[in-house]
Short mmCIF file of C-alpha atoms in Angstrom, two decimals:
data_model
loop_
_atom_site.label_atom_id
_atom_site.label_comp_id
_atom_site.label_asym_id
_atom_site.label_seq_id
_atom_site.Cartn_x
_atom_site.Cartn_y
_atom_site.Cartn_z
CA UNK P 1220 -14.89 51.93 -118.63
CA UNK P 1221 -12.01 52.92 -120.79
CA UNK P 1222 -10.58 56.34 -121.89
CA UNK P 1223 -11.72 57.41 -125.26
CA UNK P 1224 -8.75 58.92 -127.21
CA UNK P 1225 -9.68 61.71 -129.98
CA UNK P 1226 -8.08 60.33 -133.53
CA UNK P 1227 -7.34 63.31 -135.75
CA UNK P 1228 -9.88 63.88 -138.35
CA UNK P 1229 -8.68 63.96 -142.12
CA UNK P 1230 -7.54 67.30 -141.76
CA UNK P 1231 -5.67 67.27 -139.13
CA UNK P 1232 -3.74 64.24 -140.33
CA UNK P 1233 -2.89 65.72 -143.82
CA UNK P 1234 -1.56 68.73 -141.68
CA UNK P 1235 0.50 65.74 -139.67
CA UNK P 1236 1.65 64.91 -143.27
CA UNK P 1237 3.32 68.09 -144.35
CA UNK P 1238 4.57 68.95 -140.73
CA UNK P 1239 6.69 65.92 -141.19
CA UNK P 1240 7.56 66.63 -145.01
CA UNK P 1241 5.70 63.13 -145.41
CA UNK P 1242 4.65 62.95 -149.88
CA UNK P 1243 3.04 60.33 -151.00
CA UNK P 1244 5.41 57.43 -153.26
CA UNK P 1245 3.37 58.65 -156.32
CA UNK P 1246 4.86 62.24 -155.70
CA UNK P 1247 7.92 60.77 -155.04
CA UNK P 1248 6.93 59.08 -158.57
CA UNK P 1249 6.37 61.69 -160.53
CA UNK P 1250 7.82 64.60 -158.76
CA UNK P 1251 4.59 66.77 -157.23
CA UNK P 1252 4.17 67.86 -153.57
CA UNK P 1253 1.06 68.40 -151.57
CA UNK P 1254 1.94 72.29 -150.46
CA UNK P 1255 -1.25 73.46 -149.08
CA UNK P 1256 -4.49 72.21 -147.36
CA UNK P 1257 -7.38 73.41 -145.58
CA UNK P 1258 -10.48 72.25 -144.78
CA UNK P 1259 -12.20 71.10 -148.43
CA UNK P 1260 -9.13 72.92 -150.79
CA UNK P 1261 -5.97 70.96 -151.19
CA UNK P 1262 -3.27 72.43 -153.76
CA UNK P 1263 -0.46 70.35 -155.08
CA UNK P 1264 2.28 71.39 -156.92
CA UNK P 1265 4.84 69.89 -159.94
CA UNK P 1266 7.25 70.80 -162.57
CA UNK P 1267 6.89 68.23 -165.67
CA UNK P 1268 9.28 67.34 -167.76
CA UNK P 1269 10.41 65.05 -170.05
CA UNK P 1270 10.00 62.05 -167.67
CA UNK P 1271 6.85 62.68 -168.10
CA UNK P 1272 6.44 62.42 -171.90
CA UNK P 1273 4.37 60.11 -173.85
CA UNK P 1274 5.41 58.86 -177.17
CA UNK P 1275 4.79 61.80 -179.20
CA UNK P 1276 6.79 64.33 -177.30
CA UNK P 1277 4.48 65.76 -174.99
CA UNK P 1278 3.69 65.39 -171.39
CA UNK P 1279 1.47 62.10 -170.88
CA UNK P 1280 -1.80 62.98 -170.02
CA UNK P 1281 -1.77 60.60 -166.85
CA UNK P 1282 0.61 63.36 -165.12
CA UNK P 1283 -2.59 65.55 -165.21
CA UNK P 1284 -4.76 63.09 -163.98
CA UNK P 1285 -2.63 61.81 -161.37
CA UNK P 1286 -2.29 65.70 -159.88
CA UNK P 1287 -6.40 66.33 -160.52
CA UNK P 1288 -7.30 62.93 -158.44
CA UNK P 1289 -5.16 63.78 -156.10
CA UNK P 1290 -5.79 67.73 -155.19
CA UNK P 1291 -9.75 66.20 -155.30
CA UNK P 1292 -9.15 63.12 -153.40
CA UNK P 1293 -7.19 65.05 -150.53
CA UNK P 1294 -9.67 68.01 -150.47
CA UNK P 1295 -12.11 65.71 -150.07
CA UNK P 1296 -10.16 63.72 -147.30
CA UNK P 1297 -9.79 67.26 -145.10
CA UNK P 1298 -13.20 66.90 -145.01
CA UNK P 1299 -13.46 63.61 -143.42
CA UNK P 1300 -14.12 62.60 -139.65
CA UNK P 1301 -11.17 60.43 -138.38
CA UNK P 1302 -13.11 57.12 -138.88
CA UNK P 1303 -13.38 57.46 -142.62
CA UNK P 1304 -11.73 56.80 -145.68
CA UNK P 1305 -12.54 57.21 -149.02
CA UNK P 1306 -12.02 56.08 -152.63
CA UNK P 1307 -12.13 57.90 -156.21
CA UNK P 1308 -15.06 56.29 -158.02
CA UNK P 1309 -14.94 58.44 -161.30
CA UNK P 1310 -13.08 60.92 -162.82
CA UNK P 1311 -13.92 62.81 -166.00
CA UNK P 1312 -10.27 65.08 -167.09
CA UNK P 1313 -10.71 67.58 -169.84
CA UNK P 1314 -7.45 68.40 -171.24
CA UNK P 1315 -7.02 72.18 -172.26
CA UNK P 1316 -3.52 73.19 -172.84
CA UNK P 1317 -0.42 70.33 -173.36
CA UNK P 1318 2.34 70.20 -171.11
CA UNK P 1319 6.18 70.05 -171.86
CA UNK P 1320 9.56 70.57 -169.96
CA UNK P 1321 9.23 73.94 -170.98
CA UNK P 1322 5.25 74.34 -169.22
CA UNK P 1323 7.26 74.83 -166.00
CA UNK P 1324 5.80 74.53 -162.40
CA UNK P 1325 1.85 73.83 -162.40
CA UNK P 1326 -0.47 74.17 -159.32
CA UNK P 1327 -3.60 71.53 -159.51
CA UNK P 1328 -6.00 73.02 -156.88
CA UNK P 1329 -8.58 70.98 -155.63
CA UNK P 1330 -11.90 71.83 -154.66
CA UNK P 1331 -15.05 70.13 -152.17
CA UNK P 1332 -18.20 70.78 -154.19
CA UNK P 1333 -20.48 68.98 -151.70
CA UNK P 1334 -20.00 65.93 -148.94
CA UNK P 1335 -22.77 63.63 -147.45
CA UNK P 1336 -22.78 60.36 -146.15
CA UNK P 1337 -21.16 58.43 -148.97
CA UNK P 1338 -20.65 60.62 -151.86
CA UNK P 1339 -18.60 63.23 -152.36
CA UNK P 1340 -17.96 65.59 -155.48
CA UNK P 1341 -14.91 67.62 -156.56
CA UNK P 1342 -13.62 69.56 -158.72
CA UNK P 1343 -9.95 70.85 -160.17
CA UNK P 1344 -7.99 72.37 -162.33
CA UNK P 1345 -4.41 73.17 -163.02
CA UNK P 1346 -2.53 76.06 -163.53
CA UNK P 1347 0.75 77.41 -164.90
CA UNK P 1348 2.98 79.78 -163.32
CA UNK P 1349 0.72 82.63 -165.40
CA UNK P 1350 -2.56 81.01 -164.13
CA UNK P 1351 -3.72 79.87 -167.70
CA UNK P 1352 -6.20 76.37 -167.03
CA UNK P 1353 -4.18 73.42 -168.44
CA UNK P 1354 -6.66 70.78 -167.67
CA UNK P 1355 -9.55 70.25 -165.07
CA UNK P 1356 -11.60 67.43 -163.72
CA UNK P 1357 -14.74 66.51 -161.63
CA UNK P 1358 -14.52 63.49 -159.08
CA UNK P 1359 -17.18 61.33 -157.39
CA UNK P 1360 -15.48 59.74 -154.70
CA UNK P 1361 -17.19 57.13 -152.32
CA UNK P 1362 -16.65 57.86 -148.27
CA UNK P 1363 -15.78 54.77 -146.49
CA UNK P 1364 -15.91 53.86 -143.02
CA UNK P 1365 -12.78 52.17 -141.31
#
């Protein structure tokens, strides 16, 4: 019979993440960090600037949607046993407030609303450094088994 070895459950591996100061290549990307996690909350953090600008001045939308899918997708993933996976299947963004280099640093805080089997639903929003709502966003996400 052989030995059955515990895998760390999607918690425990985002914690393995930031223990090693592991960020994903699309932080890298665009400059946001993963800062906190617990189990169904992940918070990400980002200054934009004018990398990030679209072609009439402002920050480009995307940079909001990349931090909302990803505070939802990891909440969601601290959630997760250690055989599963999961992918976003929607996300609906509504876009309150524009960012510029002169926003400064915004926290996107992501949020489990419920978990089963294959579904799961999110939510998020970010903030500025004076907690106005910039943008939020609910996420179905499918659960996957590896």
């Amino acid at each position: 019979m052989s030995e059955v070895i515990d895998a760390p459950d999607g918690l425990q591996q985002v914690r393995d993440l930031l223990a090693r100061g592991a960020q994903p290549p699309i932080g890298r990307t665009l400059d946001f960090s993963l800062i906190e996690v617990e189990r169904g909350r992940a918070v990400f953090e980002g200054t934009p600037d004018e990398r990030h600008y679209n072609p009439m001045g402002g920050v480009h939308g995307g940079y909001a949607a990349t931090l909302l899918d990803s505070a939802c997708g990891i909440a969601v993933h601290s959630m997760l046993k250690p055989d599963q996976g999961f992918t976003t299947l929607e996300l609906k963004v509504s876009y309150l407030r524009g960012m510029s280099d002169q926003t400064g640093p915004v926290r996107a805080e992501g949020r489990v609303v419920n978990i089963g089997r294959r579904v799961a639903f999110a939510e998020a929003d970010i903030r500025d450094a004076d907690g106005r709502v910039m943008a939020t966003a609910t996420s179905t996400l499918l659960v996957l088994a590896k």
